[in-house]
Tab-separated table of C-alpha atoms in Angstrom:
chain	number	residue	atom	x	y	z
A	176	GLN	CA	-14.463	12.324	5.991
A	177	THR	CA	-17.611	12.720	3.880
A	178	TRP	CA	-18.942	9.358	5.050
A	179	LYS	CA	-19.217	10.630	8.618
A	180	GLU	CA	-21.953	12.983	7.430
A	181	ARG	CA	-24.115	10.293	5.806
A	182	ASP	CA	-26.442	7.550	6.976
A	183	TYR	CA	-26.004	3.991	5.736
A	184	LEU	CA	-28.088	0.851	5.986
A	185	ILE	CA	-24.912	-1.085	6.771
A	186	VAL	CA	-21.252	-0.317	7.461
A	187	PHE	CA	-18.747	-3.048	6.673
A	188	GLY	CA	-15.427	-3.121	8.537
A	189	ILE	CA	-12.530	-5.163	7.186
A	190	PRO	CA	-9.506	-5.553	9.466
A	191	SER	CA	-6.432	-5.499	7.249
A	192	VAL	CA	-2.659	-5.128	7.574
A	193	ASP	CA	-0.090	-2.492	6.569
A	194	ILE	CA	1.936	-4.780	4.280
A	195	ASP	CA	2.087	-5.040	0.479
A	196	GLU	CA	0.252	-8.377	0.213
A	197	ARG	CA	-2.738	-7.028	2.103
A	198	ARG	CA	-2.548	-3.715	0.266
A	199	ARG	CA	-3.016	-5.622	-3.003
A	200	ARG	CA	-6.040	-7.385	-1.513
A	201	ARG	CA	-7.619	-4.067	-0.579
A	202	TYR	CA	-7.006	-2.783	-4.095
A	203	LEU	CA	-8.552	-5.916	-5.602
A	204	GLN	CA	-11.692	-5.602	-3.495
A	205	ARG	CA	-12.005	-1.895	-4.285
A	206	THR	CA	-11.746	-2.550	-8.024
A	207	THR	CA	-14.125	-5.521	-8.104
A	208	CYS	CA	-16.877	-6.175	-5.573
A	209	TRP	CA	-16.895	-2.651	-4.132
A	210	GLN	CA	-17.723	-1.412	-7.638
A	211	PHE	CA	-21.219	-2.889	-7.413
A	212	PRO	CA	-24.109	-0.399	-7.237
A	213	ASP	CA	-25.060	0.839	-3.763
A	214	VAL	CA	-21.520	0.620	-2.352
A	215	ALA	CA	-20.434	4.019	-1.035
A	216	THR	CA	-16.947	4.938	-2.273
A	217	ARG	CA	-14.954	8.078	-2.929
A	218	SER	CA	-15.823	7.863	-6.638
A	219	ASN	CA	-19.553	8.341	-5.886
A	220	ASN	CA	-18.990	10.799	-3.032
A	221	PHE	CA	-19.752	8.030	-0.530
A	222	THR	CA	-23.415	7.671	-1.460
A	223	GLY	CA	-25.037	4.244	-1.233
A	224	ALA	CA	-26.548	1.781	1.205
A	225	MET	CA	-23.276	0.085	2.202
A	226	LEU	CA	-20.028	1.707	3.304
A	227	VAL	CA	-16.843	-0.378	3.452
A	228	LEU	CA	-13.928	0.701	5.650
A	229	TYR	CA	-10.544	-0.938	6.239
A	230	VAL	CA	-9.325	-1.110	9.835
A	231	LEU	CA	-5.580	-1.228	10.499
A	232	ALA	CA	-3.119	-1.274	13.390
A	233	ARG	CA	0.598	-0.401	13.519
A	234	HIS	CA	2.603	-3.259	12.027
A	235	PRO	CA	5.919	-4.589	13.419
A	236	SER	CA	7.500	-4.615	9.943
A	237	GLN	CA	7.039	-0.834	9.868
A	238	GLY	CA	8.571	-0.365	13.308
A	239	TYR	CA	5.073	-0.035	14.789
A	240	GLU	CA	4.485	3.132	12.779
A	241	TYR	CA	2.059	3.599	9.914
A	242	SER	CA	3.853	3.484	6.567
A	243	ALA	CA	3.982	6.394	4.143
A	244	THR	CA	2.386	4.081	1.578
A	245	LEU	CA	-0.620	3.541	3.830
A	246	GLU	CA	-0.922	7.257	4.493
A	247	LYS	CA	-1.030	7.861	0.729
A	248	GLU	CA	-3.596	5.070	0.294
A	249	ALA	CA	-5.780	6.540	3.031
A	250	GLU	CA	-5.615	9.992	1.452
A	251	GLU	CA	-6.500	8.662	-1.995
A	252	CYS	CA	-9.265	6.224	-1.035
A	253	GLN	CA	-10.591	7.817	2.160
A	254	ASP	CA	-11.803	4.433	3.413
A	255	VAL	CA	-9.067	3.597	5.954
A	256	ILE	CA	-9.333	3.714	9.744
A	257	THR	CA	-6.040	3.599	11.661
A	258	LEU	CA	-6.184	2.471	15.270
A	259	SER	CA	-3.931	3.465	18.160
A	260	MET	CA	-2.764	-0.103	18.725
A	261	ASN	CA	0.024	-2.402	17.596
A	262	GLU	CA	-0.535	-5.306	15.224
A	263	GLY	CA	0.226	-8.743	16.651
A	264	ARG	CA	3.249	-10.612	15.294
A	265	VAL	CA	2.548	-13.667	13.123
A	266	THR	CA	4.214	-16.760	14.605
A	267	THR	CA	3.016	-19.554	12.277
A	268	ASN	CA	3.371	-20.506	8.596
A	269	LYS	CA	-0.232	-19.675	7.669
A	270	THR	CA	-0.541	-17.778	4.384
A	271	ILE	CA	-3.121	-15.339	3.035
A	272	GLY	CA	-6.163	-17.001	1.519
A	273	ARG	CA	-5.648	-20.277	3.385
A	274	PHE	CA	-7.328	-21.879	6.376
A	275	GLY	CA	-5.321	-21.886	9.603
A	276	TYR	CA	-4.012	-20.012	12.634
A	277	TRP	CA	-1.695	-16.983	12.692
A	278	GLY	CA	-0.450	-17.503	16.260
A	279	LEU	CA	-1.760	-16.167	19.578
A	280	GLU	CA	-0.395	-12.615	19.354
A	281	ALA	CA	-1.687	-12.051	15.814
A	282	GLU	CA	-5.075	-13.628	16.532
A	283	VAL	CA	-5.590	-11.627	19.728
A	284	GLY	CA	-4.611	-8.565	17.713
A	285	MET	CA	-7.328	-9.374	15.185
A	286	SER	CA	-9.859	-9.810	17.999
A	287	ARG	CA	-8.894	-6.455	19.491
A	288	LYS	CA	-9.142	-4.765	16.074
A	289	SER	CA	-12.577	-6.286	15.536
A	290	TYR	CA	-13.767	-5.081	18.936
A	291	PHE	CA	-12.452	-1.571	18.252
A	292	TRP	CA	-14.176	-1.625	14.863
A	293	PHE	CA	-17.533	-2.451	16.441
A	294	GLU	CA	-17.015	0.187	19.108
A	295	LEU	CA	-16.078	2.844	16.537
A	296	ALA	CA	-18.947	1.930	14.230
A	297	LEU	CA	-21.496	2.431	16.997
A	298	ARG	CA	-20.087	5.873	17.693
A	299	LEU	CA	-19.381	7.081	14.151
A	300	PHE	CA	-22.637	5.821	12.620
A	301	PRO	CA	-25.428	6.406	15.150
A	302	ASN	CA	-28.171	5.821	12.569
A	303	THR	CA	-26.782	2.683	10.913
A	304	THR	CA	-28.931	-0.421	11.358
A	305	TYR	CA	-26.386	-3.172	10.620
A	306	ILE	CA	-22.646	-3.513	11.205
A	307	SER	CA	-20.507	-6.177	9.527
A	308	LYS	CA	-17.004	-7.532	9.897
A	309	GLY	CA	-15.349	-9.194	6.917
A	310	ASP	CA	-11.995	-10.275	5.476
A	311	ASP	CA	-9.908	-8.854	2.643
A	312	ASP	CA	-9.521	-12.278	0.991
A	313	MET	CA	-13.211	-12.650	0.225
A	314	PHE	CA	-15.499	-11.589	-2.627
A	315	LEU	CA	-19.058	-10.448	-1.933
A	316	ARG	CA	-21.947	-10.301	-4.395
A	317	VAL	CA	-23.169	-7.045	-2.929
A	318	PRO	CA	-26.511	-6.736	-4.792
A	319	GLN	CA	-27.650	-10.170	-3.586
A	320	PHE	CA	-26.301	-9.534	-0.095
A	321	LEU	CA	-28.195	-6.238	0.204
A	322	ALA	CA	-31.384	-7.663	-1.297
A	323	ASP	CA	-31.330	-10.410	1.331
A	324	LEU	CA	-30.391	-8.006	4.125
A	325	ARG	CA	-33.409	-5.815	3.399
A	326	THR	CA	-35.741	-8.750	4.092
A	327	LEU	CA	-34.359	-9.378	7.593
A	328	PRO	CA	-35.597	-7.949	10.900
A	329	ARG	CA	-33.913	-4.758	12.059
A	330	TYR	CA	-33.137	-6.065	15.546
A	331	GLY	CA	-31.479	-9.139	17.024
A	332	ILE	CA	-29.645	-10.149	13.849
A	333	TYR	CA	-26.494	-12.296	13.929
A	334	TRP	CA	-25.970	-13.440	10.328
A	335	GLY	CA	-23.380	-15.617	8.632
A	336	ARG	CA	-22.058	-19.137	8.202
A	337	ILE	CA	-22.567	-20.791	11.576
A	338	TRP	CA	-19.988	-22.882	13.436
A	339	SER	CA	-19.683	-24.326	16.932
A	340	GLY	CA	-17.222	-23.133	19.554
A	341	VAL	CA	-14.631	-25.417	21.106
A	342	GLY	CA	-13.779	-25.952	24.750
A	343	PRO	CA	-15.793	-26.351	27.933
A	344	VAL	CA	-18.278	-23.586	26.995
A	345	GLN	CA	-20.692	-24.605	24.243
A	346	TYR	CA	-21.727	-21.770	21.937
A	347	GLU	CA	-22.303	-21.001	18.268
A	348	PHE	CA	-20.673	-18.262	16.226
A	349	MET	CA	-20.682	-16.856	12.701
A	350	LEU	CA	-17.481	-17.225	10.709
A	351	GLY	CA	-15.555	-13.962	10.530
A	352	SER	CA	-15.121	-13.903	6.758
A	353	CYS	CA	-18.533	-12.206	6.634
A	354	MET	CA	-20.613	-11.746	9.768
A	355	THR	CA	-23.372	-9.164	10.086
A	356	LEU	CA	-24.923	-7.940	13.323
A	357	SER	CA	-27.767	-5.542	13.909
A	358	ARG	CA	-26.928	-2.536	16.020
A	359	ASP	CA	-28.436	-3.896	19.239
A	360	VAL	CA	-26.388	-7.096	18.924
A	361	VAL	CA	-23.160	-5.151	18.420
A	362	GLN	CA	-23.984	-3.285	21.610
A	363	GLN	CA	-24.115	-6.577	23.514
A	364	VAL	CA	-20.529	-7.275	22.436
A	365	VAL	CA	-19.134	-3.786	23.018
A	366	TRP	CA	-20.900	-3.311	26.347
A	367	CYS	CA	-19.314	-6.424	27.887
A	368	GLU	CA	-17.234	-4.598	30.497
A	369	ALA	CA	-14.850	-7.462	31.288
A	370	LEU	CA	-14.036	-7.874	27.594
A	371	ARG	CA	-13.625	-4.134	27.161
A	372	ARG	CA	-11.073	-3.936	29.979
A	373	LEU	CA	-9.093	-6.805	28.452
A	374	VAL	CA	-9.181	-5.443	24.898
A	375	TYR	CA	-7.841	-2.081	26.024
A	376	LEU	CA	-4.740	-3.716	27.517
A	377	PRO	CA	-1.752	-4.372	25.208
A	378	PHE	CA	-1.066	-7.985	24.286
A	379	SER	CA	0.782	-10.107	26.834
A	380	GLU	CA	1.423	-13.859	26.950
A	381	ASP	CA	0.685	-13.599	30.673
A	382	ARG	CA	-2.968	-12.881	29.844
A	383	LYS	CA	-3.497	-16.097	27.879
A	384	ARG	CA	-5.989	-17.444	30.416
A	385	ASP	CA	-7.978	-14.204	30.179
A	386	TYR	CA	-7.969	-14.401	26.371
A	387	ASP	CA	-9.195	-17.986	26.594
A	388	GLY	CA	-12.062	-16.798	28.779
A	389	PHE	CA	-13.481	-14.893	25.794
A	390	SER	CA	-12.170	-17.144	22.974
A	391	MET	CA	-9.978	-14.294	21.740
A	392	PHE	CA	-7.779	-16.720	19.789
A	393	HIS	CA	-10.219	-16.095	16.904
A	394	GLU	CA	-12.204	-12.879	16.493
A	395	ASP	CA	-15.360	-14.597	15.246
A	396	MET	CA	-15.337	-17.029	18.156
A	397	MET	CA	-14.898	-14.102	20.544
A	398	VAL	CA	-18.084	-12.476	19.220
A	399	GLY	CA	-20.103	-15.684	19.502
A	400	HIS	CA	-18.719	-16.439	22.959
A	401	VAL	CA	-19.569	-12.979	24.304
A	402	LEU	CA	-23.083	-13.152	22.858
A	403	HIS	CA	-23.507	-16.535	24.533
A	404	LEU	CA	-22.392	-15.064	27.848
A	405	SER	CA	-24.716	-12.078	27.418
A	406	LYS	CA	-27.798	-14.343	27.263
A	407	TYR	CA	-29.382	-11.729	25.014
A	408	LYS	CA	-32.987	-12.863	24.617
A	409	GLY	CA	-33.521	-10.920	21.405
A	410	LEU	CA	-30.762	-12.717	19.490
A	411	VAL	CA	-31.752	-14.229	16.127
A	412	TYR	CA	-29.280	-16.525	14.356
A	413	VAL	CA	-29.479	-15.982	10.584
A	414	ILE	CA	-27.824	-19.051	9.112
A	415	GLU	CA	-26.195	-19.407	5.712
A	416	LYS	CA	-25.638	-22.752	4.036
A	417	VAL	CA	-22.407	-23.679	2.285
A	418	CYS	CA	-24.138	-23.236	-1.084
A	419	ARG	CA	-24.114	-19.431	-0.541
A	420	PHE	CA	-21.333	-18.635	1.937
A	421	HIS	CA	-18.271	-20.779	1.343
A	422	ASN	CA	-14.511	-20.957	0.938
A	423	LEU	CA	-12.902	-21.570	-2.417
A	424	HIS	CA	-9.668	-23.116	-1.148
A	425	GLY	CA	-8.389	-25.153	1.775
A	426	SER	CA	-10.974	-25.538	4.540
A	427	PRO	CA	-13.923	-27.658	5.704
A	428	THR	CA	-16.400	-25.379	3.872
A	429	LYS	CA	-14.515	-25.462	0.550
A	430	ARG	CA	-16.808	-25.478	-2.465
A	431	ARG	CA	-16.640	-24.536	-6.142
A	432	VAL	CA	-18.194	-21.233	-7.136
A	433	GLY	CA	-21.741	-21.628	-8.416
A	434	LYS	CA	-24.699	-19.475	-9.356
A	435	LYS	CA	-25.872	-19.541	-5.716
A	436	SER	CA	-22.569	-18.261	-4.284
A	437	VAL	CA	-22.907	-14.946	-2.436
A	438	MET	CA	-19.777	-14.728	-0.245
A	439	VAL	CA	-16.645	-16.519	-1.472
A	440	HIS	CA	-13.716	-16.649	0.962
A	441	HIS	CA	-10.074	-17.754	0.768
A	442	ILE	CA	-9.625	-16.634	-2.825
A	443	LYS	CA	-6.401	-16.002	-4.739
A	444	GLU	CA	-5.448	-12.608	-6.125
A	445	LYS	CA	-6.299	-13.599	-9.705
A	446	GLU	CA	-9.781	-14.748	-8.683
A	447	TYR	CA	-11.294	-11.385	-7.666
A	448	MET	CA	-11.590	-10.264	-11.291
A	449	LYS	CA	-12.775	-13.694	-12.440
A	450	LEU	CA	-15.598	-13.527	-9.901
A	451	MET	CA	-16.472	-9.985	-10.960
A	452	HIS	CA	-16.637	-11.057	-14.599
A	453	ARG	CA	-18.980	-13.855	-13.596
A	454	PHE	CA	-21.314	-11.892	-11.310
A	455	GLY	CA	-20.747	-8.233	-12.184
A	456	ASN	CA	-23.824	-7.857	-14.398
A	457	ASP	CA	-26.206	-9.358	-11.831
A	458	THR	CA	-27.163	-6.066	-10.197
A	459	THR	CA	-30.926	-6.507	-9.629
A	460	PRO	CA	-31.318	-9.920	-7.977
A	461	ILE	CA	-34.413	-11.235	-6.244
A	462	ALA	CA	-34.081	-11.645	-2.481
A	463	LYS	CA	-33.635	-15.246	-1.396
A	464	ASN	CA	-36.410	-16.934	0.568
A	465	TYR	CA	-35.799	-18.069	4.113
A	466	SER	CA	-37.547	-20.093	6.783
A	467	ARG	CA	-37.851	-19.147	10.450
A	468	LEU	CA	-38.263	-21.269	13.548
A	469	ASN	CA	-38.123	-19.506	16.915
A	470	ASN	CA	-34.831	-17.590	17.084
A	471	ARG	CA	-33.308	-19.111	13.929
A	472	ILE	CA	-33.635	-17.960	10.334
A	473	GLU	CA	-32.152	-20.069	7.534
A	474	PHE	CA	-31.749	-18.905	3.947
A	475	ASP	CA	-32.659	-21.349	1.184
A	476	CYS	CA	-30.077	-22.470	-1.341
């Protein structure tokens, strides 16, 4: 792939699924927010500050094989990474674009995919400063996001909409719809040997207690939990308010889209283009101010 030969400020991994609904979501992102300037795509020979890649596992509906449709998509778009792992089966009624829980096997699968993404990104992009994990049901105002990113420190960064973990261990984590880590912070996650051993094992209900030990029932909680366990002294929490990073439908951070919105999550298929029509011409924004106190940075509204 051409992108392996280039250096990027940030690489953005989006775990997705080899089914038609998710395929449409990938198409909608590619034709809207990934059309902003400075996004590296096949159409511009993968030049730009931000590269977006989709990360997939083998889905049960395809007999745990990659579909011919996905193979064609990967050949055409050249932005797909296929992992040597099986997708977890969904065991709940949660639907795409809605708040909820997919069931233990699917959620652990997402956590494993996210870990493998971080591990791959460190290896494939040795000169990249920041590594993100996002969702395919979100819209990102890339010019504003990159303008803000360029004002942040190059080390210690853990950026997103902050939430608190549940259970006996108290920790904070960034919601997985859009979380950005500097390279050194990603290393703290990937280099956790106990987590690595667990992630490399196939899913089993018998390992539920082990999954609980790293909060692997949600991939974003897993990252925050491992960083808490690492006691990494260089960690800087970069906190977004709900005015800028928010959901559009069905969750505690639901909010209407406004001029301050940067990352909008839990959107419907028809809303990608509406958001692009609203924000598509805003390609040279001014970076947002932020305040800093000790190891916490908070962007203004």
